PDB file of N, CA and C in Angstrom:
ATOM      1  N   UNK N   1       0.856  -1.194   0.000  1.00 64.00           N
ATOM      2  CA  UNK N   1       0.000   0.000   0.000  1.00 64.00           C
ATOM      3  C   UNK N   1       0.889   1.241   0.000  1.00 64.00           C
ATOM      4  N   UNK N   2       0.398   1.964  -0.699  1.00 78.00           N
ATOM      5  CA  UNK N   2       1.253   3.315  -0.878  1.00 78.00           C
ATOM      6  C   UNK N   2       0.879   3.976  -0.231  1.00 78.00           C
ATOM      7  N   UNK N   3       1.771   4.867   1.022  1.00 89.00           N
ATOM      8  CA  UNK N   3       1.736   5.593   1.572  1.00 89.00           C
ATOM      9  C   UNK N   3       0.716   6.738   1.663  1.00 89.00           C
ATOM     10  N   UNK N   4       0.149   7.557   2.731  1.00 96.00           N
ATOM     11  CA  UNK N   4      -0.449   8.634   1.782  1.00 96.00           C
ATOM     12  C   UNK N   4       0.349  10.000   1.490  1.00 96.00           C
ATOM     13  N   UNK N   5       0.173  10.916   0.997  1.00 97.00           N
ATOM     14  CA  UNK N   5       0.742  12.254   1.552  1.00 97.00           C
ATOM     15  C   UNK N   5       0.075  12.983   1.716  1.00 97.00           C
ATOM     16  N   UNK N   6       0.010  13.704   3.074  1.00 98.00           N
ATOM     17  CA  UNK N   6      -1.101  14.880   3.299  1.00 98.00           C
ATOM     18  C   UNK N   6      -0.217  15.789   3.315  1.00 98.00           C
ATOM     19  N   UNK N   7      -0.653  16.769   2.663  1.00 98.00           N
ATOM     20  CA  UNK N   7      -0.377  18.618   2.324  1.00 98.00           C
ATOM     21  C   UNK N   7      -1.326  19.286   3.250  1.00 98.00           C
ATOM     22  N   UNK N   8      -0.242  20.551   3.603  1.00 98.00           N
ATOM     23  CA  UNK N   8      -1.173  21.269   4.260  1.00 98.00           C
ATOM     24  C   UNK N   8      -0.709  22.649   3.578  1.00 98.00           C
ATOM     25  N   UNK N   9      -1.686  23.313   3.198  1.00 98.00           N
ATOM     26  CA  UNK N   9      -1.279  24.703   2.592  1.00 98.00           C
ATOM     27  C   UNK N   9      -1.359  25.574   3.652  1.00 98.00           C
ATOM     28  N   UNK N  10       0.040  26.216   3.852  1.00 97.00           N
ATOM     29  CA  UNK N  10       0.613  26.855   5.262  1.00 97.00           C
ATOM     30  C   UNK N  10       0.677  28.257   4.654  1.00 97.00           C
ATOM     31  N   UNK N  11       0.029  29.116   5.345  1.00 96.00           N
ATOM     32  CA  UNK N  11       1.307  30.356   4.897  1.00 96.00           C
ATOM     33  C   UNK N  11       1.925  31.054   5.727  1.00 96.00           C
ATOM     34  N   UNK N  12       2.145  30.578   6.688  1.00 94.00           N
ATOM     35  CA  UNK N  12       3.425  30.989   7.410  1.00 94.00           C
ATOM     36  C   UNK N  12       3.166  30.581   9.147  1.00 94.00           C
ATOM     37  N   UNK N  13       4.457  30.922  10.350  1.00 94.00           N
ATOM     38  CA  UNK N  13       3.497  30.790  11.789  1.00 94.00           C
ATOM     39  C   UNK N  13       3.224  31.767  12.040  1.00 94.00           C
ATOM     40  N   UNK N  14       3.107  33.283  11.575  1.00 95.00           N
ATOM     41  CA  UNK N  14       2.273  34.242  11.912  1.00 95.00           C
ATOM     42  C   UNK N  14       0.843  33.698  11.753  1.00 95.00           C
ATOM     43  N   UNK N  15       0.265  32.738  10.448  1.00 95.00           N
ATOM     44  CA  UNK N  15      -0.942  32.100  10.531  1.00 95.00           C
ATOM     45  C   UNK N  15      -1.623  31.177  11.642  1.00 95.00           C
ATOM     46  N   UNK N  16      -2.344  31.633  12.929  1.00 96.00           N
ATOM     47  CA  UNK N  16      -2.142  30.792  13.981  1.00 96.00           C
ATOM     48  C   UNK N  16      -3.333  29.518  13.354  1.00 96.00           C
ATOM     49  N   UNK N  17      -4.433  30.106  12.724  1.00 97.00           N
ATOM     50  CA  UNK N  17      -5.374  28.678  12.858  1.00 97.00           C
ATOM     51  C   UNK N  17      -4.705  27.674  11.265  1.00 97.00           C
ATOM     52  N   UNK N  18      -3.228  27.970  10.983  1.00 97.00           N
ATOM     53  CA  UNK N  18      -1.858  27.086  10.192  1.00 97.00           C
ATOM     54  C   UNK N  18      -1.749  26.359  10.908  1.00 97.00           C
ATOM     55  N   UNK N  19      -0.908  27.395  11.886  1.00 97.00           N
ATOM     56  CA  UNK N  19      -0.321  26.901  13.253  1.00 97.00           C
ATOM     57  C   UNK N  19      -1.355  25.497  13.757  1.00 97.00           C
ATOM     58  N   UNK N  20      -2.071  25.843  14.571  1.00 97.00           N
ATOM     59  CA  UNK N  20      -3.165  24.573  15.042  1.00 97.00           C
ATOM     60  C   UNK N  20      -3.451  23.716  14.188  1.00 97.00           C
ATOM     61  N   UNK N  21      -3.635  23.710  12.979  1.00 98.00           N
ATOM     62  CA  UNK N  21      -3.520  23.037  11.716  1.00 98.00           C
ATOM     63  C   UNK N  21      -2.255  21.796  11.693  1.00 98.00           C
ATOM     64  N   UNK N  22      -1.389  22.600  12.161  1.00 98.00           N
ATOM     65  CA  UNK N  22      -0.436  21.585  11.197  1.00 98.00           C
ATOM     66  C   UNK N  22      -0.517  21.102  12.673  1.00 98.00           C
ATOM     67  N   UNK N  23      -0.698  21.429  13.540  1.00 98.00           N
ATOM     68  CA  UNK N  23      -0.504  20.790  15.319  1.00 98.00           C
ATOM     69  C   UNK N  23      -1.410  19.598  15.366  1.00 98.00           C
ATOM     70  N   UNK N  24      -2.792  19.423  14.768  1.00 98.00           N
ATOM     71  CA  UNK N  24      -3.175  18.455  14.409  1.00 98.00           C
ATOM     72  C   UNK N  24      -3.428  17.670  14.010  1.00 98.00           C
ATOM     73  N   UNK N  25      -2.660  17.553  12.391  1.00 98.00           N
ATOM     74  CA  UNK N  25      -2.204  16.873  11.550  1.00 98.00           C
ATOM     75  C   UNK N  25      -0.991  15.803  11.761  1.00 98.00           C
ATOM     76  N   UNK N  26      -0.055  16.477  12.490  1.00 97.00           N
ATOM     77  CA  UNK N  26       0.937  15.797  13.085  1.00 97.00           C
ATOM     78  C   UNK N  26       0.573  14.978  14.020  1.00 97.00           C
ATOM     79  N   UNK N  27      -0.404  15.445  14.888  1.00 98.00           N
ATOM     80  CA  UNK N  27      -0.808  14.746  16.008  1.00 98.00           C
ATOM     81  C   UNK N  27      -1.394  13.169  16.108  1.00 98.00           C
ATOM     82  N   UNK N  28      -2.300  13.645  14.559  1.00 98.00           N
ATOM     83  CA  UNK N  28      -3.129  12.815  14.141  1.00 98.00           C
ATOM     84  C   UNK N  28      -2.235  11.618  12.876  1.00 98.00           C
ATOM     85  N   UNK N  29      -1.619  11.730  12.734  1.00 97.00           N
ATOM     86  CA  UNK N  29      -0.656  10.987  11.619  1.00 97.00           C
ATOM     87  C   UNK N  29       0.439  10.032  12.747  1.00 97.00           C
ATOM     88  N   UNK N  30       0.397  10.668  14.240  1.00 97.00           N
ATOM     89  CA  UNK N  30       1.697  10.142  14.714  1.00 97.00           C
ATOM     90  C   UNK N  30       1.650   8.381  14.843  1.00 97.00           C
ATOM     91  N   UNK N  31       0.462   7.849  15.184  1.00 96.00           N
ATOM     92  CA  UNK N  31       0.250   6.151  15.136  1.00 96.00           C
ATOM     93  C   UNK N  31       0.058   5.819  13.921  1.00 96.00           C
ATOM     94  N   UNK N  32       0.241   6.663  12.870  1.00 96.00           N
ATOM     95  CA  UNK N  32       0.281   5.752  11.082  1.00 96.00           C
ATOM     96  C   UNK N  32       1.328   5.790  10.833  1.00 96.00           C
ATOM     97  N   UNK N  33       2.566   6.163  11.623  1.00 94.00           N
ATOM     98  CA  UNK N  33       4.558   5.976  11.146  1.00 94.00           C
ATOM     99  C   UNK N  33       4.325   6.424  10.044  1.00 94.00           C
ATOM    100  N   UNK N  34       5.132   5.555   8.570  1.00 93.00           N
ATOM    101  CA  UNK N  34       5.418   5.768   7.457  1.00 93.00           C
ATOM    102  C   UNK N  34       4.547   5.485   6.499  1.00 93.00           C
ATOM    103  N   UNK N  35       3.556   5.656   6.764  1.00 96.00           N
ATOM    104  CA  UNK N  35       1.999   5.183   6.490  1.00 96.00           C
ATOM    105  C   UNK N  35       1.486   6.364   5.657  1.00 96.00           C
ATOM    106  N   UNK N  36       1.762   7.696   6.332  1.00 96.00           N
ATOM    107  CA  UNK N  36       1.497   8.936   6.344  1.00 96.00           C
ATOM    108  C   UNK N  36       2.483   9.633   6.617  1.00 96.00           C
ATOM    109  N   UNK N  37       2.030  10.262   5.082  1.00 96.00           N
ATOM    110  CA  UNK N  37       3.486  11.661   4.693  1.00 96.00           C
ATOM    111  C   UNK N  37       3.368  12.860   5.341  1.00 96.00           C
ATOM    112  N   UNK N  38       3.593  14.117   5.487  1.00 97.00           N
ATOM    113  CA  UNK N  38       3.449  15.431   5.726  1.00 97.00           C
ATOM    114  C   UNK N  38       4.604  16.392   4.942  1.00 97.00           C
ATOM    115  N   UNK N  39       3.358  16.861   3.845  1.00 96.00           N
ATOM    116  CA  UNK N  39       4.471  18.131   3.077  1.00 96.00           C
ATOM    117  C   UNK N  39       3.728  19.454   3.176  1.00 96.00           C
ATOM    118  N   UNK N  40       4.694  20.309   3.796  1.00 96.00           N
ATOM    119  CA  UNK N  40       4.289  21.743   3.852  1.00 96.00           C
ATOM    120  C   UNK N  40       3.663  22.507   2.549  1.00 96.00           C
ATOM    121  N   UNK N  41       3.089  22.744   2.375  1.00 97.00           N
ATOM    122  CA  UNK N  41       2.709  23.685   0.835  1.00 97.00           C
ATOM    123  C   UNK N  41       2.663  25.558   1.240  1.00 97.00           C
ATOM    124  N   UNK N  42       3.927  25.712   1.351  1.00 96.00           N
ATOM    125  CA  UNK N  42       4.618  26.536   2.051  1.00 96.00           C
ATOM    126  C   UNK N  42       4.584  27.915   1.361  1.00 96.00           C
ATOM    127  N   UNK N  43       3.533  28.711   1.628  1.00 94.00           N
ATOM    128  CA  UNK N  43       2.966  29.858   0.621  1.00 94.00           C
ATOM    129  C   UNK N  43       4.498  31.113   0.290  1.00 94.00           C
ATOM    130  N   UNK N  44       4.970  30.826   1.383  1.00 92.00           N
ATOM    131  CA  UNK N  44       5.966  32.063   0.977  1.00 92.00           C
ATOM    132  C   UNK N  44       7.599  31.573   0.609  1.00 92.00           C
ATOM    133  N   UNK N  45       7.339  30.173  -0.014  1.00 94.00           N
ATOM    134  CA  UNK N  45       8.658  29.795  -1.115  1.00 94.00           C
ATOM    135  C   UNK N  45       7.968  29.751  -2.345  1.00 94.00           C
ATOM    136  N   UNK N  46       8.861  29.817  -3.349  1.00 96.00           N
ATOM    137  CA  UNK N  46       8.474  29.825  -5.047  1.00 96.00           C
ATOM    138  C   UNK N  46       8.035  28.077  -5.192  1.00 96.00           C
ATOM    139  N   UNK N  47       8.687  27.340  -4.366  1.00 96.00           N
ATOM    140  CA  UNK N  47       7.740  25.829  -4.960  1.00 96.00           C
ATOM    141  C   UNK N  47       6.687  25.515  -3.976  1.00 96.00           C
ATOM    142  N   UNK N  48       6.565  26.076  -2.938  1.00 96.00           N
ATOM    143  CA  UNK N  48       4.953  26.127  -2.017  1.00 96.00           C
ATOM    144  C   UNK N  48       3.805  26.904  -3.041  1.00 96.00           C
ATOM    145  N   UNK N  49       4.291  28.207  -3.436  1.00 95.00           N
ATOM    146  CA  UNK N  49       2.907  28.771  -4.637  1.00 95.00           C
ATOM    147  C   UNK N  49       3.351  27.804  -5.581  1.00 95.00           C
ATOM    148  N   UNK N  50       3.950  27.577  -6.333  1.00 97.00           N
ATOM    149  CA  UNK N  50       3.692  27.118  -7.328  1.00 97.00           C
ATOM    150  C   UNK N  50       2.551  25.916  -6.973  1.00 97.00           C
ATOM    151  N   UNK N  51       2.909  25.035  -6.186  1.00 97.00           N
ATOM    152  CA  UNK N  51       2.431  23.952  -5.949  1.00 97.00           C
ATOM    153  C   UNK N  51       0.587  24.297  -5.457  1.00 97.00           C
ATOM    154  N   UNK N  52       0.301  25.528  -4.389  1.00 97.00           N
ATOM    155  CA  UNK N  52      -0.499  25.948  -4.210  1.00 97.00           C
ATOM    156  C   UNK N  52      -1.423  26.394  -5.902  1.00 97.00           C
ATOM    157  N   UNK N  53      -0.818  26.771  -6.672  1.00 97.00           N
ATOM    158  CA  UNK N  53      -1.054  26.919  -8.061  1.00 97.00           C
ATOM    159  C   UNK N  53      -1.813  25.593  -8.673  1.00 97.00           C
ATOM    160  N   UNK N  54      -0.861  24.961  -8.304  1.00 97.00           N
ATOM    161  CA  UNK N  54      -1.500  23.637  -9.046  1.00 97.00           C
ATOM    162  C   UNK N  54      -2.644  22.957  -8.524  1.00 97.00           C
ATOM    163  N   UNK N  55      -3.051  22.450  -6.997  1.00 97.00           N
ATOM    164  CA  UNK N  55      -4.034  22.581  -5.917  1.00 97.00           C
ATOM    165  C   UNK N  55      -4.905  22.993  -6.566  1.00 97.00           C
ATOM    166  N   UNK N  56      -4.811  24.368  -6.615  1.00 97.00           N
ATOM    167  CA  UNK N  56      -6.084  25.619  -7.007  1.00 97.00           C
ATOM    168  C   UNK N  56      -6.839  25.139  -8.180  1.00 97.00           C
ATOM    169  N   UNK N  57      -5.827  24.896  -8.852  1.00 97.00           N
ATOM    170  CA  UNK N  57      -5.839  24.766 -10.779  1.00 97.00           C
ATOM    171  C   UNK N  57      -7.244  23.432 -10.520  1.00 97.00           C
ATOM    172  N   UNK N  58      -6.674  22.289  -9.654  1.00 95.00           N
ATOM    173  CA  UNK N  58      -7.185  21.205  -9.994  1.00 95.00           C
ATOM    174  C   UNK N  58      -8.986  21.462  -9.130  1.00 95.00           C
ATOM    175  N   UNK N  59      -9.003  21.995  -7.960  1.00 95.00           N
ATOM    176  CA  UNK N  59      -9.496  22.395  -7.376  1.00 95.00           C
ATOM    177  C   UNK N  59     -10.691  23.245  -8.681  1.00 95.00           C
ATOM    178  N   UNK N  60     -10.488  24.387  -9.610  1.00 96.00           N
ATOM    179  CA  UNK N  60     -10.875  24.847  -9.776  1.00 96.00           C
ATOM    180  C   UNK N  60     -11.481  26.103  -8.795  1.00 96.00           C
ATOM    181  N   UNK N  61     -10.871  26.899  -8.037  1.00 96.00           N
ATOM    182  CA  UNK N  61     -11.050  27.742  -7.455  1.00 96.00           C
ATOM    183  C   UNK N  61      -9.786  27.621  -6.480  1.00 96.00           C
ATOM    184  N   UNK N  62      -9.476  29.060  -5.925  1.00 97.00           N
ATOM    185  CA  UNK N  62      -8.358  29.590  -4.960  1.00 97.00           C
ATOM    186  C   UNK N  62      -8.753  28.063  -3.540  1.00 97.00           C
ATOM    187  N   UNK N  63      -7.699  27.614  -3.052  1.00 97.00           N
ATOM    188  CA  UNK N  63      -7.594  26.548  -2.103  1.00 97.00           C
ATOM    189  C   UNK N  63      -7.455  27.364  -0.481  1.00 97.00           C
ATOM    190  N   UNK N  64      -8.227  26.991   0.362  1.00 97.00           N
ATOM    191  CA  UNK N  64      -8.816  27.767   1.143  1.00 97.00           C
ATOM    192  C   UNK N  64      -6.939  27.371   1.878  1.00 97.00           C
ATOM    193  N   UNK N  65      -6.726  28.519   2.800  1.00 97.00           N
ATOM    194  CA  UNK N  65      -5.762  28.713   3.755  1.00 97.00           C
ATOM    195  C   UNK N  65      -6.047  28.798   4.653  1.00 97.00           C
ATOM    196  N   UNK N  66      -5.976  28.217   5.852  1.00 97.00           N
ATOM    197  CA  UNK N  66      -5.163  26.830   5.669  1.00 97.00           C
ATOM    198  C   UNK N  66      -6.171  25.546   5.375  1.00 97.00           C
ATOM    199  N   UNK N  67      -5.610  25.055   4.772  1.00 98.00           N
ATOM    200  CA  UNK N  67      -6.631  23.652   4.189  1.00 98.00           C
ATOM    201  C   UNK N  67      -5.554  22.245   4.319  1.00 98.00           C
ATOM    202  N   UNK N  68      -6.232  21.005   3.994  1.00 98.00           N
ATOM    203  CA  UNK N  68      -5.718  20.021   4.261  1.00 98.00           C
ATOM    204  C   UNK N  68      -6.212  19.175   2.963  1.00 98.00           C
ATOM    205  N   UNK N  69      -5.083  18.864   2.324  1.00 98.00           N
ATOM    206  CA  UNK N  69      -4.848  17.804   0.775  1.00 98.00           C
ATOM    207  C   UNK N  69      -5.010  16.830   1.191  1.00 98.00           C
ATOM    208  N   UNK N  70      -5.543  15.264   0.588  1.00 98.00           N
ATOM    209  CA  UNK N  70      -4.695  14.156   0.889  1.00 98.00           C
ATOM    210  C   UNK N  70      -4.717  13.606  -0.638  1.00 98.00           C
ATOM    211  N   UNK N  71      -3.138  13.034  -0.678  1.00 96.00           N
ATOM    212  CA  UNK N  71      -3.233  12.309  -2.059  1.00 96.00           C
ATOM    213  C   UNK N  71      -3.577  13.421  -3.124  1.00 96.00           C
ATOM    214  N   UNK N  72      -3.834  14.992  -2.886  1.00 96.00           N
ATOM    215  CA  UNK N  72      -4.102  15.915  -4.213  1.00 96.00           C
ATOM    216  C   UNK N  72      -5.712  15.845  -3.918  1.00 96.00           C
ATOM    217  N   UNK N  73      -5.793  15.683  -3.427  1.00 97.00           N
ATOM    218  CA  UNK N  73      -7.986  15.808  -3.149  1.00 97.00           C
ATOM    219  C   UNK N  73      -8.179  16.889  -1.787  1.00 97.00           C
ATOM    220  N   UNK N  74      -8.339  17.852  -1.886  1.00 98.00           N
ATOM    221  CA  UNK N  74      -9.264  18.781  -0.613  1.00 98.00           C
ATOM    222  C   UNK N  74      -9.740  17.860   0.098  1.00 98.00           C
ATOM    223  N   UNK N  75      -9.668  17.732   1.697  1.00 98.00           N
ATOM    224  CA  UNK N  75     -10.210  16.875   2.464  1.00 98.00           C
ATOM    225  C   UNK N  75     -10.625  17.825   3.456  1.00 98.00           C
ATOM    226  N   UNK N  76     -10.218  18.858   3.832  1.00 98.00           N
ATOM    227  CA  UNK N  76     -10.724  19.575   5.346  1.00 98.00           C
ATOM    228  C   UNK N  76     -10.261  20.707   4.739  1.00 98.00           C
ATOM    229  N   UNK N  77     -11.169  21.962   4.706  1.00 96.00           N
ATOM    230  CA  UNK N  77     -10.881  23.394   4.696  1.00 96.00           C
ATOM    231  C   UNK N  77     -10.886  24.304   6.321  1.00 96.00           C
ATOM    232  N   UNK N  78     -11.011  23.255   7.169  1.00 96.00           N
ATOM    233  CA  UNK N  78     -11.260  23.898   8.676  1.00 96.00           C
ATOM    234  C   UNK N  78     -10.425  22.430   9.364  1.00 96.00           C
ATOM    235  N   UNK N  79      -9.979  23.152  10.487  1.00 97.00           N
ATOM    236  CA  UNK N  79      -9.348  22.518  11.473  1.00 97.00           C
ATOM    237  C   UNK N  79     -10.158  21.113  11.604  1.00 97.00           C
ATOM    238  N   UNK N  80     -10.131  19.797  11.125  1.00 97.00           N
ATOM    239  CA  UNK N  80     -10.904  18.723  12.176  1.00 97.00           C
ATOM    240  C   UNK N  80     -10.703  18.370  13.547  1.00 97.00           C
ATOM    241  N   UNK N  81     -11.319  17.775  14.328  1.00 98.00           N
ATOM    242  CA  UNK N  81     -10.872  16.825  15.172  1.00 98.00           C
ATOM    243  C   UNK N  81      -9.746  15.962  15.090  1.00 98.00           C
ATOM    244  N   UNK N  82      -8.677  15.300  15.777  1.00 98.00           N
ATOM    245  CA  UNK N  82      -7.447  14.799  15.398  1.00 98.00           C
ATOM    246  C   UNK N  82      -8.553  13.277  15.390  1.00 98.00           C
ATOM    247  N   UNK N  83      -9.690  13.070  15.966  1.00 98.00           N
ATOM    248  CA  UNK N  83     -10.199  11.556  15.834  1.00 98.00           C
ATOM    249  C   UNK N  83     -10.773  11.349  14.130  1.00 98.00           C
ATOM    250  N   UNK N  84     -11.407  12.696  13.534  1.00 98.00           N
ATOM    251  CA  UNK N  84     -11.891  12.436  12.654  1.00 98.00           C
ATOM    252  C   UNK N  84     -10.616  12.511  11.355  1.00 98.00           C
ATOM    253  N   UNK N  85      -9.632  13.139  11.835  1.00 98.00           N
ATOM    254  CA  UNK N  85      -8.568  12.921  10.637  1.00 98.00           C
ATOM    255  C   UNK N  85      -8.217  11.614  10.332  1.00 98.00           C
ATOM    256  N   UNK N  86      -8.068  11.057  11.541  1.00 97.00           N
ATOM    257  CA  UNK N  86      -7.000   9.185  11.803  1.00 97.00           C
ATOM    258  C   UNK N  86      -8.174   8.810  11.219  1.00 97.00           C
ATOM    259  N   UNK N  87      -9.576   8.687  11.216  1.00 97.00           N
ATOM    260  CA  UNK N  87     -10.774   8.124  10.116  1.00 97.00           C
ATOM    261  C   UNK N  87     -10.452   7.901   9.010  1.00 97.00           C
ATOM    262  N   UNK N  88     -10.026   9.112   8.555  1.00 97.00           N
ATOM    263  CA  UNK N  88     -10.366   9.349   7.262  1.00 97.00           C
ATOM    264  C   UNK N  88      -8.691   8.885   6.431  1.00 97.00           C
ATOM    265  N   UNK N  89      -7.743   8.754   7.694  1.00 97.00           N
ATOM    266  CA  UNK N  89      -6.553   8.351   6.801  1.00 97.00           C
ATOM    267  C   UNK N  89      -7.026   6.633   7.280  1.00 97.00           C
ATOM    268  N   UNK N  90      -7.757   6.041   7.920  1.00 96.00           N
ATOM    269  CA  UNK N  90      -8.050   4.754   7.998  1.00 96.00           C
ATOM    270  C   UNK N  90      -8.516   4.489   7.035  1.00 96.00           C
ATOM    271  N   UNK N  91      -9.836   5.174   6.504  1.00 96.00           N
ATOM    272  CA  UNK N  91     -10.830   4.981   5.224  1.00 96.00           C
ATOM    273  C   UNK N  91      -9.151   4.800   4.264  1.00 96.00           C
ATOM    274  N   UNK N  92      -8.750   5.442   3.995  1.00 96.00           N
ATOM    275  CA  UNK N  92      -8.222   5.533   2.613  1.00 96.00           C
ATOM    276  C   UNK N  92      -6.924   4.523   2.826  1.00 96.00           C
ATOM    277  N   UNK N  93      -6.516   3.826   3.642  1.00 95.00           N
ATOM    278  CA  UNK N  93      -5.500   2.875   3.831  1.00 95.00           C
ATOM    279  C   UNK N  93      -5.944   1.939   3.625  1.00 95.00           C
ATOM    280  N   UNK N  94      -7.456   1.681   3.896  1.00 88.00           N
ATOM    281  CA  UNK N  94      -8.369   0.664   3.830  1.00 88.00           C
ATOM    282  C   UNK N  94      -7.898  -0.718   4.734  1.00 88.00           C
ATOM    283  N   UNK N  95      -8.675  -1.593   4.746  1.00 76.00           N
ATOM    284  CA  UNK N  95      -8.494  -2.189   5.918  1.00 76.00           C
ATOM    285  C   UNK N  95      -7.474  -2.982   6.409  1.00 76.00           C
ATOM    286  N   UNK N  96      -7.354  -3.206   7.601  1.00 59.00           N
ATOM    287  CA  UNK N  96      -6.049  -3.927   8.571  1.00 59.00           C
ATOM    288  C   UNK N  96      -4.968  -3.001   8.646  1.00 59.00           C
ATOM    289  N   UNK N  97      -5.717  -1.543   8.530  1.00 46.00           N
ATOM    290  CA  UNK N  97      -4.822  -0.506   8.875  1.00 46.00           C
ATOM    291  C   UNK N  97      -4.993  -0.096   9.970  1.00 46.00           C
TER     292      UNK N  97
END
């Protein structure tokens, strides 16, 4: 099974509900090890927009900040619960994960 990678489109830690963002993402990924990726989509380097570019593109509309990718699919435009994230990376590992 291939790993997943969740993106989080950051734009910076002046962004606090980023901040809490990425605090629960991590939180929530920590019992899936290498199971689950974490890449910054890091608004204020040239390959974070770009990449935010591409998001958008596929998205068809601007990608909400801070938001949460998985695999290139919008999954959470608002902070979740860290129970309902580990769900939803369960759903997509599918089972005896």
């Amino acid at each position: 099974m291939k790993p997943l990678l969740v993106e989080l489109i950051y734009e910076g830690d002046h962004c606090i509900p980023c901040v809490y963002m990425l605090e629960t993402v991590e939180e929530a990924m920590a019992p899936f090890g290498e199971q689950v990726g974490l890449e910054l989509v890091y608004l204020r380097q040239k390959e974070g927009g770009r990449r935010y570019q591409a998001l958008s593109e596929d998205l068809g509309k601007p990608a909400p900040i801070p938001s949460i990718f998985i695999n290139g699919k919008l999954y959470f435009n608002i902070t979740p619960p860290v129970e309902d994230l580990q769900e939803t990376f369960r759903a997509l590992l599918g089972p005896g994960e």
